[in-house]
Short mmCIF file of C-alpha atoms in Angstrom, two decimals:
data_model
loop_
_atom_site.label_atom_id
_atom_site.label_comp_id
_atom_site.label_asym_id
_atom_site.label_seq_id
_atom_site.Cartn_x
_atom_site.Cartn_y
_atom_site.Cartn_z
CA MET A 251 4.71 -8.71 5.65
CA THR A 252 1.97 -8.01 2.97
CA ASP A 253 3.20 -5.21 1.10
CA TRP A 254 0.53 -3.07 1.37
CA SER A 255 0.80 -2.75 5.55
CA ALA A 256 4.04 -1.48 4.74
CA ARG A 257 2.60 1.56 2.95
CA ILE A 258 0.70 2.52 5.88
CA GLY A 259 3.55 2.40 8.49
CA ALA A 260 3.41 -1.40 10.15
CA THR A 261 6.29 -3.44 10.71
CA ALA A 262 6.58 -7.04 10.49
CA ASN A 263 6.72 -9.03 13.53
CA GLY A 264 6.97 -12.67 12.83
CA GLU A 265 5.00 -14.69 10.52
CA ALA A 266 1.38 -13.07 9.83
CA ARG A 267 1.99 -10.35 12.32
CA VAL A 268 2.64 -6.47 12.24
CA THR A 269 2.97 -3.62 14.92
CA PHE A 270 3.06 -0.11 15.36
CA ASP A 271 5.21 2.12 17.66
CA THR A 272 1.86 1.83 19.98
CA PRO A 273 2.43 1.16 23.71
CA ASN A 274 -0.01 -1.27 25.45
CA ALA A 275 -1.77 -2.12 21.96
CA ALA A 276 -4.05 -4.26 23.58
CA ARG A 277 -5.04 -1.67 26.30
CA GLN A 278 -6.03 0.88 23.74
CA ALA A 279 -8.48 -1.21 22.33
CA LEU A 280 -10.24 -1.49 25.89
CA ASP A 281 -9.88 2.23 26.34
CA GLY A 282 -10.58 3.50 22.97
CA THR A 283 -10.98 2.64 19.22
CA VAL A 284 -8.11 1.00 17.16
CA ILE A 285 -7.51 0.42 13.62
CA THR A 286 -4.93 -2.55 12.69
CA PRO A 287 -4.19 -4.30 9.31
CA LEU A 288 -5.47 -7.81 9.17
CA VAL A 289 -2.37 -9.25 7.15
CA HIS A 290 -3.18 -12.86 8.23
CA LEU A 291 -6.48 -12.80 6.20
CA GLY A 292 -7.18 -12.63 2.72
CA ILE A 293 -10.19 -13.37 0.21
CA LEU A 294 -10.60 -16.20 -2.19
CA GLU A 295 -13.04 -14.93 -4.89
CA VAL A 296 -15.45 -17.48 -6.65
CA SER A 297 -17.48 -16.10 -9.36
CA GLY A 298 -19.32 -17.67 -12.46
CA SER A 299 -22.66 -18.69 -13.70
CA ASP A 300 -22.15 -21.88 -11.59
CA ALA A 301 -20.55 -19.99 -8.51
CA GLU A 302 -23.46 -20.79 -6.42
CA ARG A 303 -24.00 -24.30 -7.37
CA PHE A 304 -20.46 -25.14 -6.92
CA LEU A 305 -19.92 -23.75 -3.74
CA GLN A 306 -23.01 -25.18 -2.48
CA GLY A 307 -21.69 -28.52 -3.04
CA GLN A 308 -18.41 -27.74 -0.97
CA THR A 309 -19.25 -25.78 1.61
CA SER A 310 -21.11 -26.04 5.13
CA ALA A 311 -23.24 -23.10 4.29
CA GLN A 312 -26.68 -22.76 2.75
CA LEU A 313 -25.31 -20.46 -0.26
CA SER A 314 -29.08 -19.19 -0.91
CA LEU A 315 -28.99 -17.24 2.44
CA THR A 316 -25.84 -15.43 1.13
CA ASN A 317 -27.81 -12.46 -0.26
CA GLY A 318 -25.42 -9.74 0.18
CA ASP A 319 -26.87 -8.88 3.84
CA PHE A 320 -25.99 -12.07 5.45
CA ALA A 321 -22.38 -12.93 5.66
CA PRO A 322 -22.21 -16.43 7.64
CA LEU A 323 -19.79 -18.43 8.86
CA THR A 324 -18.61 -21.83 6.73
CA CYS A 325 -16.23 -24.47 6.25
CA PHE A 326 -14.67 -26.56 3.72
CA CYS A 327 -14.17 -30.47 4.78
CA GLY A 328 -12.64 -33.43 3.38
CA THR A 329 -14.03 -36.64 2.87
CA LYS A 330 -13.66 -37.78 6.20
CA GLY A 331 -15.48 -34.75 7.76
CA ARG A 332 -12.15 -32.90 8.86
CA MET A 333 -11.93 -29.14 8.07
CA LEU A 334 -9.54 -27.93 5.36
CA ALA A 335 -10.23 -24.38 6.17
CA ASN A 336 -13.10 -22.42 7.82
CA ALA A 337 -14.17 -18.73 6.22
CA GLN A 338 -16.85 -16.07 6.09
CA VAL A 339 -18.60 -16.09 2.91
CA PHE A 340 -20.65 -13.38 1.57
CA GLN A 341 -21.88 -12.28 -1.93
CA VAL A 342 -20.37 -9.21 -3.36
CA ALA A 343 -21.97 -8.91 -7.06
CA LYS A 344 -24.44 -11.45 -8.75
CA ASP A 345 -22.37 -14.74 -9.15
CA CYS A 346 -19.46 -13.49 -7.33
CA TYR A 347 -18.83 -14.75 -3.78
CA TRP A 348 -15.87 -13.62 -1.52
CA LEU A 349 -14.30 -16.09 1.15
CA LEU A 350 -12.57 -14.35 4.05
CA MET A 351 -9.97 -16.69 5.74
CA GLU A 352 -6.70 -17.32 7.09
CA GLN A 353 -4.05 -16.07 4.49
CA SER A 354 -1.88 -19.60 4.72
CA LEU A 355 -5.22 -21.15 3.51
CA LEU A 356 -5.88 -19.51 0.36
CA GLU A 357 -3.49 -21.35 -2.08
CA PRO A 358 -4.02 -24.83 -0.25
CA LEU A 359 -8.02 -24.16 -0.16
CA LYS A 360 -8.16 -22.98 -3.99
CA GLY A 361 -6.09 -26.22 -4.84
CA HIS A 362 -8.42 -28.34 -3.47
CA LEU A 363 -11.22 -26.98 -4.92
CA ASP A 364 -9.65 -26.43 -8.63
CA LYS A 365 -10.30 -30.37 -8.68
CA PHE A 366 -13.99 -29.72 -8.57
CA ALA A 367 -14.60 -26.33 -10.44
CA VAL A 368 -13.46 -27.80 -13.68
CA PHE A 369 -16.63 -29.36 -13.73
CA TYR A 370 -18.85 -25.93 -13.10
CA LYS A 371 -18.66 -22.49 -15.15
CA ALA A 372 -16.84 -21.16 -12.17
CA ASP A 373 -13.45 -19.33 -11.66
CA MET A 374 -11.42 -18.64 -8.82
CA ARG A 375 -8.54 -16.11 -7.89
CA LEU A 376 -6.96 -14.48 -4.87
CA ARG A 377 -8.17 -11.00 -4.56
CA ASP A 378 -4.61 -9.66 -3.54
CA ASP A 379 -5.97 -6.23 -4.55
CA VAL A 380 -7.92 -5.96 -1.14
CA ALA A 381 -6.80 -5.00 2.43
CA PRO A 382 -8.72 -6.07 5.41
CA ILE A 383 -8.80 -3.34 7.96
CA GLY A 384 -10.05 -4.14 11.57
CA MET A 385 -11.63 -1.54 13.39
CA ILE A 386 -12.24 -2.46 17.44
CA GLY A 387 -14.00 -0.15 20.09
CA ASN A 388 -17.00 1.16 21.02
CA ASP A 389 -16.79 4.19 18.55
CA ALA A 390 -16.13 2.07 15.68
CA PRO A 391 -19.61 1.97 13.80
CA ALA A 392 -19.85 5.30 14.23
CA LEU A 393 -16.35 6.33 12.96
CA LEU A 394 -16.85 3.66 10.14
CA GLU A 395 -20.29 5.83 9.07
CA ALA A 396 -18.21 9.10 9.24
CA ARG A 397 -15.14 8.63 7.58
CA LEU A 398 -16.15 6.05 5.00
CA ASP A 399 -19.71 7.00 4.66
CA ILE A 400 -20.99 3.11 5.24
CA GLU A 401 -23.56 2.22 7.21
CA PRO A 402 -21.75 -0.57 9.72
CA PRO A 403 -23.90 -3.92 9.28
CA HIS A 404 -24.84 -6.21 12.05
CA VAL A 405 -23.22 -9.18 13.45
CA TRP A 406 -22.38 -12.06 10.90
CA HIS A 407 -23.67 -9.52 7.95
CA GLN A 408 -22.13 -6.99 5.47
CA SER A 409 -22.51 -3.65 4.26
CA GLN A 410 -21.26 -2.49 0.58
CA GLN A 411 -20.52 0.74 -1.07
CA ASN A 412 -19.04 0.25 -4.43
CA GLU A 413 -16.11 -1.81 -4.18
CA ARG A 414 -15.86 -1.68 -0.22
CA VAL A 415 -17.26 -4.13 1.51
CA VAL A 416 -17.95 -4.09 5.64
CA LEU A 417 -18.21 -7.15 7.72
CA ARG A 418 -19.16 -7.30 11.66
CA HIS A 419 -17.90 -9.82 13.75
CA PRO A 420 -19.04 -10.38 17.52
CA GLY A 421 -16.39 -9.38 20.37
CA PRO A 422 -16.10 -7.92 24.01
CA ARG A 423 -16.03 -4.50 21.87
CA PRO A 424 -17.57 -3.79 18.43
CA ARG A 425 -15.41 -5.33 15.76
CA LEU A 426 -15.75 -4.30 12.05
CA ILE A 427 -13.56 -5.43 9.10
CA ALA A 428 -13.25 -3.19 6.00
CA LEU A 429 -12.11 -4.70 2.98
CA LEU A 430 -10.94 -1.72 0.93
CA PRO A 431 -9.29 -1.70 -2.42
CA THR A 432 -5.36 -1.38 -2.28
CA ALA A 433 -5.44 1.56 -4.62
CA GLU A 434 -7.24 3.79 -1.92
CA LEU A 435 -5.59 2.17 1.14
CA GLU A 436 -3.34 5.01 2.50
CA GLU A 437 -6.35 7.48 1.95
CA SER A 438 -8.88 5.50 3.62
CA TRP A 439 -6.50 4.56 6.63
CA GLN A 440 -5.57 8.12 7.26
CA ALA A 441 -9.24 8.99 7.34
CA LEU A 442 -9.92 6.38 10.05
CA ALA A 443 -6.68 7.20 11.74
CA GLN A 444 -7.75 10.52 12.56
CA GLN A 445 -10.06 8.91 15.40
CA ALA A 446 -8.42 5.82 15.96
CA THR A 447 -5.11 4.26 17.04
CA PRO A 448 -3.08 2.28 14.76
CA VAL A 449 -2.27 -1.14 16.46
CA GLY A 450 -0.91 -4.64 15.35
CA ASN A 451 -3.13 -7.35 14.24
CA ALA A 452 -2.46 -9.33 17.65
CA VAL A 453 -4.79 -7.43 19.12
CA TRP A 454 -7.54 -8.55 16.50
CA CYS A 455 -6.06 -12.21 17.08
CA LEU A 456 -6.63 -11.62 21.00
CA HIS A 457 -10.44 -10.48 20.49
CA ASP A 458 -10.67 -13.79 18.28
CA ILE A 459 -9.91 -15.87 21.28
CA GLN A 460 -11.84 -13.98 23.87
CA SER A 461 -14.98 -14.35 21.52
CA GLY A 462 -14.20 -18.09 21.21
CA LEU A 463 -13.65 -17.87 17.38
CA GLY A 464 -10.98 -20.20 16.20
CA TRP A 465 -9.34 -19.43 12.40
CA LEU A 466 -7.80 -22.81 10.97
CA ARG A 467 -4.27 -22.25 9.77
CA SER A 468 -2.53 -24.22 7.02
CA SER A 469 -0.56 -26.34 9.76
CA GLN A 470 -3.97 -27.48 11.30
CA GLN A 471 -5.55 -28.47 8.33
CA ASP A 472 -7.34 -32.01 7.99
CA SER A 473 -7.24 -32.26 11.97
CA TYR A 474 -10.45 -31.40 13.29
CA LEU A 475 -14.51 -32.14 12.52
CA PRO A 476 -16.14 -28.29 12.41
CA GLN A 477 -17.98 -29.16 15.75
CA MET A 478 -14.27 -29.52 17.61
CA LEU A 479 -13.90 -25.74 16.81
CA ASN A 480 -17.61 -25.24 17.92
CA TRP A 481 -18.54 -24.06 14.30
CA GLU A 482 -22.37 -25.45 14.41
CA ALA A 483 -22.66 -23.16 17.95
CA LEU A 484 -21.42 -20.33 15.57
CA GLY A 485 -24.05 -20.73 12.90
CA GLY A 486 -21.29 -22.20 10.53
CA ILE A 487 -23.08 -25.21 9.50
CA SER A 488 -26.58 -25.77 7.85
CA PHE A 489 -27.89 -28.89 9.01
CA LYS A 490 -30.93 -28.55 6.79
CA LYS A 491 -28.73 -28.14 3.22
CA GLY A 492 -28.27 -31.05 0.79
CA CYS A 493 -25.16 -32.73 0.20
CA TYR A 494 -21.49 -31.41 0.46
CA THR A 495 -18.09 -32.91 0.80
CA GLY A 496 -17.85 -34.29 4.27
CA GLN A 497 -21.28 -33.71 5.21
CA GLU A 498 -22.12 -37.26 5.71
CA VAL A 499 -19.46 -37.46 8.50
CA VAL A 500 -20.09 -34.10 10.23
CA ALA A 501 -23.88 -34.89 10.29
CA ARG A 502 -23.55 -38.04 11.98
CA ALA A 503 -21.26 -36.65 14.44
CA HIS A 504 -23.76 -33.89 15.25
CA PHE A 505 -27.04 -36.22 15.47
CA ARG A 506 -25.09 -39.39 17.32
CA GLY A 507 -23.38 -37.32 19.53
CA GLN A 508 -19.76 -38.31 18.53
CA VAL A 509 -17.91 -35.27 19.02
CA LYS A 510 -15.35 -36.01 21.74
CA LYS A 511 -13.35 -32.83 21.90
CA ARG A 512 -14.16 -29.06 21.86
CA LEU A 513 -13.05 -25.58 21.80
CA VAL A 514 -12.33 -23.83 24.99
CA ARG A 515 -10.88 -20.78 26.56
CA LEU A 516 -8.04 -20.83 29.06
CA THR A 517 -5.76 -18.43 30.65
CA PHE A 518 -2.25 -19.13 31.14
CA GLU A 519 0.26 -18.49 33.89
CA GLY A 520 3.28 -18.59 31.99
CA VAL A 521 5.34 -15.27 30.41
CA GLU A 522 5.82 -17.00 26.71
CA LEU A 523 3.21 -17.61 23.92
CA PRO A 524 2.98 -21.47 23.73
CA GLU A 525 3.05 -22.46 20.35
CA VAL A 526 0.42 -23.67 18.26
CA GLY A 527 0.07 -27.44 18.72
CA THR A 528 1.48 -27.70 22.05
CA GLU A 529 0.22 -30.66 24.33
CA ILE A 530 -2.26 -29.65 27.03
CA ILE A 531 -1.50 -32.17 29.96
CA ASP A 532 -4.07 -33.04 33.16
CA ALA A 533 -3.14 -33.64 36.66
CA THR A 534 -2.20 -37.26 36.05
CA GLY A 535 0.45 -36.46 33.12
CA LYS A 536 -2.03 -37.26 30.27
CA ARG A 537 -2.39 -35.43 27.30
CA GLN A 538 -6.07 -34.45 26.92
CA GLY A 539 -5.80 -31.78 23.85
CA VAL A 540 -3.76 -29.00 22.35
CA VAL A 541 -3.10 -25.13 21.93
CA PHE A 542 -5.21 -23.70 19.20
CA SER A 543 -4.13 -19.96 19.36
CA ALA A 544 -2.62 -17.62 21.80
CA GLU A 545 -2.45 -13.93 22.54
CA ARG A 546 -1.43 -11.49 25.25
CA ASP A 547 -4.19 -9.68 26.81
CA ALA A 548 -4.22 -5.55 27.97
CA TYR A 549 -2.92 -6.95 31.36
CA GLN A 550 -0.07 -9.02 29.54
CA GLN A 551 -1.55 -12.30 30.48
CA VAL A 552 -1.94 -15.15 28.23
CA GLU A 553 -5.06 -16.05 26.75
CA LEU A 554 -5.55 -19.39 24.64
CA LEU A 555 -7.84 -21.13 22.76
CA ALA A 556 -7.51 -24.95 22.88
CA VAL A 557 -9.08 -28.09 21.91
CA LEU A 558 -9.59 -30.43 24.53
CA ASN A 559 -11.32 -33.76 25.41
CA ILE A 560 -14.74 -33.48 26.83
CA LYS A 561 -14.83 -35.99 29.39
CA GLU A 562 -13.83 -35.26 32.83
CA PHE A 563 -10.09 -35.51 33.79
CA PRO A 564 -8.32 -34.40 36.88
CA GLU A 565 -7.21 -30.83 36.85
CA PRO A 566 -5.20 -28.65 36.67
CA LEU A 567 -4.39 -28.42 33.24
CA THR A 568 -0.86 -27.39 32.33
CA VAL A 569 1.14 -26.44 28.97
CA GLU A 570 4.98 -27.09 29.28
CA GLY A 571 4.49 -27.61 32.83
CA VAL A 572 2.51 -24.08 33.69
CA ARG A 573 -0.90 -24.13 34.95
CA CYS A 574 -3.64 -22.93 32.71
CA GLN A 575 -7.31 -21.70 34.09
CA ARG A 576 -10.58 -22.26 32.35
CA GLN A 577 -12.84 -19.41 31.04
CA ARG A 578 -16.45 -18.89 30.07
CA LEU A 579 -16.82 -19.03 26.27
CA PRO A 580 -19.26 -16.26 25.36
CA TYR A 581 -21.88 -18.32 23.31
CA PRO A 582 -23.72 -21.31 24.42
CA LEU A 583 -22.38 -25.04 23.29
CA GLU A 584 -25.61 -25.82 21.13
CA ARG A 585 -26.77 -25.67 17.65
CA LEU A 586 -27.39 -22.29 15.93
CA ASP A 587 -28.60 -22.84 12.64
CA PRO A 588 -27.96 -20.13 9.84
CA GLU A 589 -31.50 -20.17 8.86
CA VAL A 590 -32.29 -18.48 12.53
CA LEU A 591 -29.02 -16.22 12.23
CA ILE A 592 -30.17 -14.61 8.99
CA THR A 593 -32.76 -12.62 10.67
CA HIS A 594 -30.91 -12.12 13.98
CA LYS A 595 -29.65 -8.21 14.20
CA GLY A 596 -27.99 -8.18 17.87
#
């Protein structure tokens, strides 16, 4: 468990998960407003006079759009177009960008980028002094403004007040991430907890699943083209920018229709959470995909994201012999250009 989460009363619950003594935490997020320490997420900072040019050559985002307001999704790929990390990128100061991603990918991505950074005036460091706090609920935007005096941003945009940065993510309920200096964590947490219930970060990960938003973990590196995680449908790929590592493969897969797998939502009739990477089998016993992520919802039903073949195959699907049911994604599977999304204030 990350040290800063212990300071606000969280208890470790396995790898990259924390809990509180809150009954039916997922239900709390349906009925009210909750806050949670997002210990599974972290920040990689890229700064320097060449920071924008350096990132422009490595990431799927169009960096010129990342202007201190728009905070798009992005990804980093290897030469074969497979994702090494996916992230949200945003500018926090002149020549300074933050990348929000799964904690387990911070060191591996930094190690990969170090090979290229030596040719630029750009520095990278892990921001262990920043604590990501999630807020979920219909009253979350008003609570943020009332308690932290920060105007809530629109989805995939940011707000900033000095060293505090706030992001907004999509979801079945309003979702905000407050990136707070750890030095002022307890004070800010207590201010928010006056009107929000502390819950474990599994609740946030559940809402990611319900949003069709898959965050890569270190064990999943170099496994998927960005489109296999629907990244172009979420505005995470600019097809109008110049070259970046893996760009040729990503573009060819898009324009030639060569994407053979997609991220889908499923509900699982079993009790235990299936492990990431568990095979998904069709009615004939043939492997059709794998579990990408899994969490329990407010009714103790298991919800999944899975990467499945797009061709038709006989159903029902099963995971370790237990049946799954398909659920709708909250977005269409069609290209969404970030150049369009920057002006969207929904």
